[in-house]
Coordinates of N, CA and C in Angstrom, one line a residue:
M1 N -3.0 24.6 -0.7 CA -1.7 24.6 -0.2 C -0.8 24.8 -1.5
K2 N 0.1 25.8 -1.4 CA 1.0 26.1 -2.5 C 2.3 25.4 -2.3
N3 N 2.8 24.6 -3.3 CA 4.1 23.9 -3.2 C 5.2 24.9 -3.7
E4 N 6.2 25.1 -2.9 CA 7.3 25.9 -3.3 C 8.5 25.0 -3.4
Y5 N 8.9 24.7 -4.6 CA 10.0 23.8 -4.9 C 11.3 24.6 -5.1
S6 N 12.4 24.0 -4.7 CA 13.8 24.6 -5.0 C 14.1 24.2 -6.5
V7 N 15.1 24.9 -7.0 CA 15.4 24.6 -8.4 C 15.8 23.2 -8.6
Y8 N 16.6 22.7 -7.6 CA 17.0 21.2 -7.6 C 15.8 20.3 -7.6
E9 N 14.8 20.6 -6.8 CA 13.6 19.8 -6.8 C 12.8 19.9 -8.1
I10 N 12.8 21.1 -8.7 CA 12.1 21.2 -10.0 C 12.8 20.4 -11.1
I11 N 14.1 20.3 -11.1 CA 14.8 19.5 -12.0 C 14.6 18.0 -11.8
K12 N 14.6 17.6 -10.5 CA 14.3 16.2 -10.2 C 12.8 15.8 -10.6
T13 N 11.9 16.7 -10.4 CA 10.5 16.5 -10.8 C 10.4 16.4 -12.3
I14 N 11.0 17.2 -13.1 CA 11.0 17.2 -14.5 C 11.5 15.8 -15.0
K15 N 12.7 15.4 -14.4 CA 13.3 14.1 -14.8 C 12.3 13.0 -14.5
A16 N 11.6 13.0 -13.3 CA 10.7 12.0 -13.0 C 9.4 12.0 -13.9
L17 N 9.0 13.2 -14.3 CA 7.9 13.3 -15.2 C 8.2 12.7 -16.5
L18 N 9.4 13.0 -17.0 CA 9.8 12.4 -18.3 C 9.8 10.8 -18.2
F19 N 10.4 10.3 -17.1 CA 10.4 8.9 -16.9 C 9.0 8.3 -16.8
T20 N 8.1 9.0 -16.1 CA 6.7 8.6 -16.0 C 6.0 8.5 -17.3
K21 N 6.1 9.5 -18.1 CA 5.4 9.5 -19.4 C 6.0 8.5 -20.4
I22 N 7.3 8.2 -20.3 CA 7.9 7.2 -21.2 C 7.5 5.7 -20.7
F23 N 7.6 5.5 -19.4 CA 7.4 4.1 -18.9 C 6.1 3.8 -18.3
Y24 N 5.4 4.8 -17.8 CA 4.1 4.6 -17.1 C 3.1 5.7 -17.5
S25 N 2.8 5.6 -18.7 CA 2.0 6.8 -19.3 C 0.7 7.0 -18.7
N26 N 0.1 6.1 -18.0 CA -1.2 6.3 -17.4 C -1.1 6.9 -16.0
A27 N 0.2 6.9 -15.5 CA 0.4 7.5 -14.2 C 0.5 9.0 -14.2
R28 N 0.3 9.6 -13.1 CA 0.5 11.1 -13.0 C 2.0 11.5 -12.8
L29 N 2.6 10.8 -11.8 CA 4.0 11.1 -11.5 C 4.6 10.0 -10.7
I30 N 5.7 9.4 -11.2 CA 6.5 8.4 -10.5 C 7.8 9.0 -10.1
R31 N 8.0 9.4 -8.8 CA 9.2 10.0 -8.4 C 10.4 9.0 -8.3
L32 N 11.5 9.4 -8.7 CA 12.7 8.6 -8.6 C 13.6 8.8 -7.4
P33 N 14.2 7.8 -6.8 CA 14.2 6.4 -7.3 C 12.9 5.7 -7.0
V34 N 12.6 4.7 -7.8 CA 11.5 3.8 -7.6 C 12.0 2.4 -7.9
Y35 N 11.5 1.5 -7.1 CA 12.0 0.1 -7.4 C 10.7 -0.8 -7.6
I36 N 10.5 -1.2 -8.9 CA 9.4 -2.0 -9.2 C 9.9 -3.3 -9.8
R37 N 9.5 -4.4 -9.0 CA 9.9 -5.8 -9.4 C 8.6 -6.5 -9.8
G38 N 8.6 -7.2 -10.9 CA 7.4 -7.9 -11.4 C 6.3 -7.0 -11.8
G39 N 6.7 -5.9 -12.4 CA 5.7 -4.9 -12.8 C 4.6 -5.4 -13.8
K40 N 4.9 -6.5 -14.5 CA 3.8 -7.1 -15.4 C 2.7 -7.7 -14.6
R41 N 2.9 -7.9 -13.3 CA 1.8 -8.4 -12.4 C 1.1 -7.3 -11.7
M42 N 1.3 -6.1 -12.1 CA 0.7 -4.9 -11.4 C -0.2 -4.3 -12.4
S43 N -1.4 -3.9 -12.0 CA -2.3 -3.0 -12.8 C -2.7 -1.8 -12.0
Y44 N -2.8 -0.7 -12.6 CA -3.1 0.6 -11.9 C -4.0 1.5 -12.8
G45 N -4.8 2.3 -12.1 CA -5.7 3.2 -12.8 C -5.0 4.5 -13.1
K46 N -5.7 5.4 -13.8 CA -5.1 6.7 -14.1 C -4.8 7.5 -12.9
G47 N -3.8 8.3 -12.9 CA -3.4 9.2 -11.9 C -2.5 8.7 -10.8
L48 N -1.9 7.5 -11.0 CA -1.0 7.0 -9.9 C 0.2 8.0 -9.7
T49 N 0.4 8.3 -8.4 CA 1.5 9.2 -8.0 C 2.2 8.6 -6.9
T50 N 3.6 8.5 -7.0 CA 4.4 8.0 -5.9 C 5.4 9.0 -5.4
G51 N 5.8 8.8 -4.1 CA 6.8 9.6 -3.5 C 8.2 9.0 -3.9
Y52 N 9.2 9.5 -3.2 CA 10.6 9.0 -3.4 C 10.8 7.6 -2.8
G53 N 11.7 6.8 -3.4 CA 12.1 5.6 -2.8 C 11.1 4.5 -2.6
C54 N 10.0 4.5 -3.3 CA 9.0 3.5 -3.2 C 9.5 2.1 -3.7
R55 N 9.0 1.1 -3.1 CA 9.4 -0.3 -3.5 C 8.1 -1.1 -3.7
I56 N 7.9 -1.6 -4.9 CA 6.7 -2.3 -5.3 C 7.2 -3.7 -5.8
E57 N 6.8 -4.8 -5.2 CA 7.1 -6.1 -5.6 C 5.9 -6.9 -5.9
C58 N 5.8 -7.5 -7.1 CA 4.7 -8.3 -7.4 C 5.1 -9.7 -7.8
F59 N 4.8 -10.7 -7.0 CA 5.1 -12.1 -7.3 C 3.9 -12.9 -7.6
S60 N 4.1 -14.1 -8.0 CA 2.9 -15.0 -8.2 C 3.2 -16.3 -7.4
I61 N 2.9 -16.2 -6.1 CA 3.2 -17.4 -5.2 C 2.0 -18.3 -5.2
N62 N 0.9 -17.8 -4.8 CA -0.3 -18.7 -4.6 C -1.5 -18.2 -5.5
S63 N -1.2 -17.8 -6.7 CA -2.2 -17.2 -7.5 C -2.0 -17.5 -9.0
N64 N -3.1 -17.6 -9.7 CA -3.1 -17.6 -11.1 C -3.5 -16.3 -11.7
N65 N -3.8 -15.3 -10.8 CA -4.2 -14.0 -11.3 C -3.1 -13.4 -12.2
K66 N -3.5 -12.8 -13.2 CA -2.6 -12.1 -14.1 C -1.9 -10.9 -13.3
H67 N -2.7 -10.3 -12.4 CA -2.2 -9.1 -11.7 C -2.3 -9.4 -10.2
S68 N -1.2 -9.6 -9.5 CA -1.3 -9.9 -8.0 C -1.5 -8.6 -7.3
L69 N -1.2 -7.4 -7.9 CA -1.4 -6.1 -7.3 C -2.3 -5.3 -8.2
Q70 N -3.5 -4.9 -7.7 CA -4.4 -4.1 -8.5 C -4.7 -2.8 -7.8
I71 N -4.4 -1.7 -8.4 CA -4.5 -0.4 -7.8 C -5.5 0.4 -8.6
G72 N -6.4 1.1 -7.9 CA -7.5 1.9 -8.6 C -6.9 3.2 -9.0
K73 N -7.8 4.1 -9.5 CA -7.4 5.4 -10.0 C -7.1 6.4 -8.9
N74 N -6.3 7.4 -9.2 CA -6.0 8.5 -8.3 C -5.4 8.0 -7.0
F75 N -4.4 7.0 -7.1 CA -3.8 6.5 -5.9 C -2.5 7.3 -5.7
H76 N -2.4 7.9 -4.5 CA -1.3 8.8 -4.2 C -0.6 8.2 -3.0
I77 N 0.7 7.9 -3.1 CA 1.5 7.4 -2.0 C 2.7 8.2 -1.7
G78 N 3.1 8.3 -0.5 CA 4.2 9.1 0.0 C 5.5 8.4 -0.3
D79 N 6.6 8.9 0.4 CA 7.9 8.4 0.3 C 8.1 7.1 1.0
Y80 N 9.0 6.2 0.4 CA 9.5 5.0 1.1 C 8.3 4.0 1.5
V81 N 7.3 3.9 0.6 CA 6.3 2.9 0.8 C 6.7 1.6 0.2
H82 N 6.5 0.5 0.9 CA 6.8 -0.8 0.4 C 5.5 -1.7 0.3
I83 N 5.3 -2.1 -0.9 CA 4.1 -3.0 -1.2 C 4.6 -4.3 -1.8
A84 N 4.3 -5.4 -1.2 CA 4.7 -6.7 -1.7 C 3.5 -7.6 -1.8
S85 N 3.2 -8.0 -3.1 CA 2.1 -8.9 -3.3 C 2.5 -10.2 -3.9
G86 N 2.0 -11.3 -3.3 CA 2.3 -12.6 -3.7 C 1.1 -13.4 -4.2
E87 N -0.1 -13.0 -3.8 CA -1.3 -13.6 -4.2 C -2.3 -12.6 -4.8
E88 N -2.7 -11.7 -3.9 CA -3.6 -10.6 -4.3 C -3.7 -9.5 -3.3
I89 N -3.4 -8.3 -3.8 CA -3.6 -7.1 -3.1 C -4.4 -6.2 -4.0
I90 N -5.6 -5.8 -3.5 CA -6.5 -4.9 -4.2 C -6.6 -3.6 -3.5
I91 N -6.3 -2.5 -4.1 CA -6.5 -1.2 -3.5 C -7.4 -0.3 -4.4
G92 N -8.4 0.2 -3.7 CA -9.5 1.0 -4.5 C -9.1 2.3 -5.0
D93 N -10.1 3.0 -5.5 CA -9.9 4.4 -6.0 C -9.7 5.4 -5.0
D94 N -9.0 6.5 -5.3 CA -8.9 7.7 -4.5 C -8.3 7.5 -3.1
C95 N -7.3 6.6 -3.0 CA -6.7 6.4 -1.7 C -5.4 7.2 -1.6
L96 N -5.1 7.6 -0.3 CA -4.0 8.4 0.0 C -3.2 7.7 1.1
L97 N -1.9 7.5 0.8 CA -1.0 6.9 1.8 C 0.1 7.8 2.1
A98 N 0.4 7.9 3.4 CA 1.5 8.8 3.9 C 2.8 8.0 3.5
S99 N 3.9 8.3 4.2 CA 5.2 7.7 4.0 C 5.5 6.5 4.9
K100 N 6.5 5.7 4.5 CA 7.0 4.6 5.3 C 5.9 3.6 5.6
I101 N 5.1 3.3 4.7 CA 4.0 2.3 4.9 C 4.4 1.0 4.3
Y102 N 4.0 -0.1 5.0 CA 4.3 -1.5 4.5 C 2.9 -2.2 4.3
I103 N 2.7 -2.7 3.1 CA 1.5 -3.5 2.8 C 2.0 -4.8 2.2
S104 N 1.5 -5.9 2.7 CA 1.9 -7.2 2.2 C 0.9 -8.3 2.4
D105 N 0.8 -9.2 1.5 CA 0.0 -10.4 1.7 C 0.8 -11.6 1.8
I106 N 2.1 -11.4 2.1 CA 3.1 -12.5 2.2 C 3.7 -12.6 3.6
S107 N 3.9 -13.8 4.0 CA 4.7 -14.1 5.3 C 5.6 -15.2 5.1
H108 N 6.8 -15.1 5.7 CA 7.7 -16.3 5.7 C 7.3 -17.3 6.8
G109 N 6.4 -18.2 6.4 CA 5.8 -19.2 7.3 C 4.4 -18.9 7.6
E110 N 3.8 -19.9 8.2 CA 2.4 -19.8 8.7 C 2.4 -20.0 10.2
Y111 N 1.9 -19.1 11.0 CA 2.1 -19.1 12.4 C 0.7 -19.2 13.2
S112 N -0.4 -19.4 12.4 CA -1.7 -19.6 13.1 C -2.0 -21.0 13.4
G113 N -1.2 -22.0 12.9 CA -1.4 -23.4 13.2 C -0.1 -24.1 13.2
A114 N -0.1 -25.4 13.4 CA 1.2 -26.1 13.5 C 1.5 -26.7 12.1
T115 N 2.6 -26.3 11.5 CA 3.1 -26.9 10.3 C 4.6 -27.1 10.5
M116 N 5.1 -28.1 9.8 CA 6.5 -28.5 10.0 C 7.4 -27.5 9.3
H117 N 6.9 -26.6 8.4 CA 7.8 -25.7 7.7 C 8.0 -24.3 8.4
T118 N 7.4 -24.2 9.6 CA 7.6 -22.9 10.3 C 8.2 -23.1 11.6
S119 N 8.9 -24.2 11.8 CA 9.7 -24.4 13.0 C 10.7 -23.4 13.2
P120 N 10.9 -22.9 14.5 CA 12.0 -22.0 14.8 C 13.4 -22.5 14.4
S121 N 13.6 -23.8 14.2 CA 14.9 -24.3 13.9 C 15.2 -24.1 12.4
I122 N 14.2 -23.8 11.6 CA 14.4 -23.5 10.2 C 14.7 -22.0 10.0
E123 N 15.7 -21.7 9.2 CA 16.0 -20.3 8.9 C 14.8 -19.6 8.3
P124 N 14.5 -18.4 8.8 CA 13.3 -17.7 8.2 C 13.2 -17.7 6.7
R125 N 14.4 -17.4 6.1 CA 14.4 -17.3 4.6 C 14.1 -18.6 3.9
N126 N 14.2 -19.7 4.6 CA 14.0 -21.0 4.0 C 12.6 -21.6 4.4
R127 N 11.8 -20.9 5.1 CA 10.4 -21.3 5.5 C 9.5 -21.1 4.3
N128 N 8.5 -21.9 4.1 CA 7.6 -21.8 3.0 C 6.9 -20.4 3.1
L129 N 6.7 -19.7 2.0 CA 6.0 -18.5 2.0 C 4.5 -18.8 2.0
S130 N 3.8 -18.0 2.8 CA 2.3 -18.2 2.9 C 1.7 -16.8 2.5
T131 N 0.5 -16.9 1.9 CA -0.1 -15.6 1.5 C -1.6 -15.6 1.9
K132 N -2.1 -14.4 2.2 CA -3.5 -14.2 2.4 C -3.9 -12.8 1.8
P133 N -4.9 -12.8 0.9 CA -5.2 -11.6 0.2 C -5.4 -10.4 1.1
V134 N -5.1 -9.2 0.6 CA -5.3 -7.9 1.3 C -6.2 -7.1 0.4
V135 N -7.3 -6.5 1.0 CA -8.2 -5.6 0.3 C -8.3 -4.2 1.0
I136 N -8.1 -3.2 0.2 CA -8.2 -1.8 0.8 C -9.3 -1.1 -0.1
G137 N -10.3 -0.6 0.5 CA -11.4 0.0 -0.2 C -11.1 1.3 -0.9
N138 N -12.2 2.0 -1.3 CA -12.1 3.4 -1.9 C -12.0 4.4 -0.8
N139 N -11.4 5.6 -1.2 CA -11.3 6.7 -0.3 C -10.7 6.5 1.1
V140 N -9.7 5.7 1.1 CA -9.0 5.3 2.3 C -7.8 6.2 2.5
W141 N -7.6 6.7 3.8 CA -6.4 7.5 4.1 C -5.6 6.7 5.2
I142 N -4.4 6.4 4.8 CA -3.5 5.6 5.7 C -2.3 6.5 6.2
G143 N -2.2 6.6 7.5 CA -1.2 7.5 8.1 C 0.2 6.9 8.0
E144 N 1.1 7.8 8.5 CA 2.6 7.5 8.5 C 2.9 6.2 9.2
S145 N 3.8 5.4 8.6 CA 4.4 4.2 9.2 C 3.4 3.1 9.6
V146 N 2.3 3.0 8.9 CA 1.4 1.9 9.1 C 1.9 0.7 8.4
S147 N 1.6 -0.5 9.1 CA 1.8 -1.8 8.5 C 0.5 -2.5 8.3
I148 N 0.2 -3.0 7.1 CA -1.0 -3.7 6.8 C -0.5 -5.1 6.4
L149 N -1.0 -6.1 7.2 CA -0.5 -7.5 7.2 C -1.4 -8.4 6.4
P150 N -0.9 -9.6 6.0 CA -1.7 -10.5 5.2 C -3.0 -10.8 5.8
G151 N -4.0 -10.9 5.0 CA -5.4 -11.2 5.4 C -6.2 -10.0 5.8
S152 N -5.7 -8.8 5.8 CA -6.4 -7.6 6.3 C -7.3 -7.1 5.2
K153 N -8.5 -6.6 5.7 CA -9.4 -5.9 4.8 C -9.8 -4.6 5.4
I154 N -9.7 -3.5 4.6 CA -10.0 -2.2 5.1 C -11.1 -1.6 4.2
G155 N -12.3 -1.3 4.9 CA -13.4 -0.9 4.1 C -13.3 0.5 3.5
D156 N -14.3 0.9 2.7 CA -14.3 2.2 2.1 C -14.3 3.3 3.1
G157 N -13.7 4.4 2.8 CA -13.8 5.6 3.7 C -13.1 5.5 5.0
C158 N -12.2 4.5 5.2 CA -11.5 4.4 6.5 C -10.3 5.3 6.6
I159 N -10.0 5.6 7.9 CA -8.7 6.3 8.2 C -8.0 5.4 9.1
I160 N -6.7 5.1 8.8 CA -5.8 4.3 9.7 C -4.8 5.2 10.3
G161 N -4.8 5.4 11.6 CA -3.9 6.3 12.3 C -2.4 5.9 12.2
A162 N -1.5 6.9 12.3 CA -0.1 6.7 12.2 C 0.4 5.6 13.1
N163 N 1.4 4.8 12.6 CA 2.1 3.8 13.4 C 1.2 2.6 13.7
S164 N 0.0 2.5 13.1 CA -0.9 1.4 13.4 C -0.4 0.1 12.7
V165 N -0.9 -1.0 13.2 CA -0.6 -2.3 12.6 C -2.0 -3.0 12.3
V166 N -2.4 -3.1 11.0 CA -3.7 -3.7 10.7 C -3.4 -5.2 10.4
N167 N -4.2 -6.0 11.1 CA -4.0 -7.5 11.0 C -5.4 -8.2 10.9
K168 N -6.4 -7.4 10.6 CA -7.8 -8.0 10.6 C -8.6 -7.1 9.7
N169 N -10.0 -7.3 9.8 CA -10.9 -6.5 9.0 C -11.3 -5.2 9.8
I170 N -11.3 -4.1 9.0 CA -11.8 -2.8 9.6 C -13.0 -2.5 8.7
E171 N -14.1 -2.3 9.4 CA -15.4 -2.0 8.6 C -15.3 -0.6 8.0
A172 N -16.1 -0.4 7.0 CA -16.2 0.9 6.2 C -16.4 2.0 7.1
N173 N -15.9 3.2 6.7 CA -16.1 4.5 7.4 C -15.8 4.5 8.9
C174 N -14.6 3.9 9.2 CA -14.1 3.8 10.6 C -12.8 4.4 10.7
L175 N -12.5 4.9 11.9 CA -11.1 5.4 12.2 C -10.5 4.4 13.1
A176 N -9.4 3.8 12.7 CA -8.7 2.8 13.5 C -7.3 3.2 13.8
V177 N -6.9 2.9 15.1 CA -5.5 3.2 15.5 C -5.0 2.1 16.4
G178 N -3.6 2.0 16.5 CA -3.0 1.1 17.5 C -2.4 -0.1 16.9
C179 N -1.8 -0.9 17.8 CA -1.1 -2.1 17.5 C -1.6 -3.2 18.4
P180 N -2.5 -4.1 17.9 CA -3.1 -4.1 16.6 C -4.2 -3.0 16.5
A181 N -4.5 -2.6 15.2 CA -5.4 -1.4 15.0 C -6.8 -1.8 15.5
K182 N -7.4 -0.9 16.2 CA -8.8 -1.1 16.7 C -9.6 0.2 16.3
V183 N -10.9 -0.1 16.0 CA -11.7 1.0 15.7 C -12.0 1.9 16.9
I184 N -11.8 3.2 16.8 CA -12.1 4.1 17.9 C -13.3 5.1 17.5
K185 N -13.5 5.2 16.2 CA -14.6 6.1 15.8 C -15.3 5.5 14.5
R186 N -16.6 5.9 14.3 CA -17.3 5.5 13.1 C -18.0 6.8 12.6
Y187 N -18.1 6.9 11.3 CA -18.8 8.0 10.7 C -20.3 7.7 10.7
D188 N -21.0 8.7 11.3 CA -22.5 8.5 11.3 C -23.1 9.3 10.2
E189 N -23.8 8.6 9.2 CA -24.4 9.3 8.1 C -25.5 10.3 8.4
K190 N -26.2 9.9 9.5 CA -27.4 10.8 9.9 C -26.9 12.1 10.4
S191 N -25.9 12.1 11.4 CA -25.5 13.3 12.0 C -24.3 14.0 11.2
K192 N -23.7 13.2 10.3 CA -22.6 13.7 9.5 C -21.4 14.0 10.5
K193 N -21.2 13.1 11.5 CA -20.1 13.3 12.5 C -19.4 12.0 12.7
W194 N -18.2 12.1 13.2 CA -17.4 10.9 13.6 C -17.8 10.7 15.1
I195 N -18.3 9.5 15.4 CA -18.8 9.1 16.7 C -17.8 8.2 17.4
S196 N -17.4 8.4 18.6 CA -16.6 7.5 19.3 C -17.2 6.2 19.6
V197 N -16.5 5.1 19.5 CA -17.0 3.8 19.8 C -16.8 3.4 21.2

């Protein structure tokens, strides 16, 4: 595929490339604007590429980890992706994310059991933050407008269809879609085909 940029787009890309080489020398290209909060808690491999308007937030809520967000090499993300890590988000090598994706290990409150700090009478912003690690394997392709929620694990080689909501584990080499995301196909190594489940 040949990219045909306008003069304005070329100027913006040159500006972003200079910014990248000065502030994120190991990255390939960080397009502007980009919002990175807590960048010292983020590690990334060679070849990081972001789209426009990405927001990356790294906190240390329930973790002693030096890096609450760990990104592998050749990680490519589209426009307006929001990643928020409070304990641990690990993303493998050679992953591709479309635009408008949300990935977080943080929730305002705990809703799987009864705790006094998640009562509906407490303002959501005043509820205790809870975290559950998120792991995304190698060679994962995540479609447009996907949400990946706390506690999710996505295996190597997976494809997550557009507009899906991942809230559990997805085994390796699976195609998952929906809300919540469910596996609809698995890659069969013997036949070298995607097989419907």
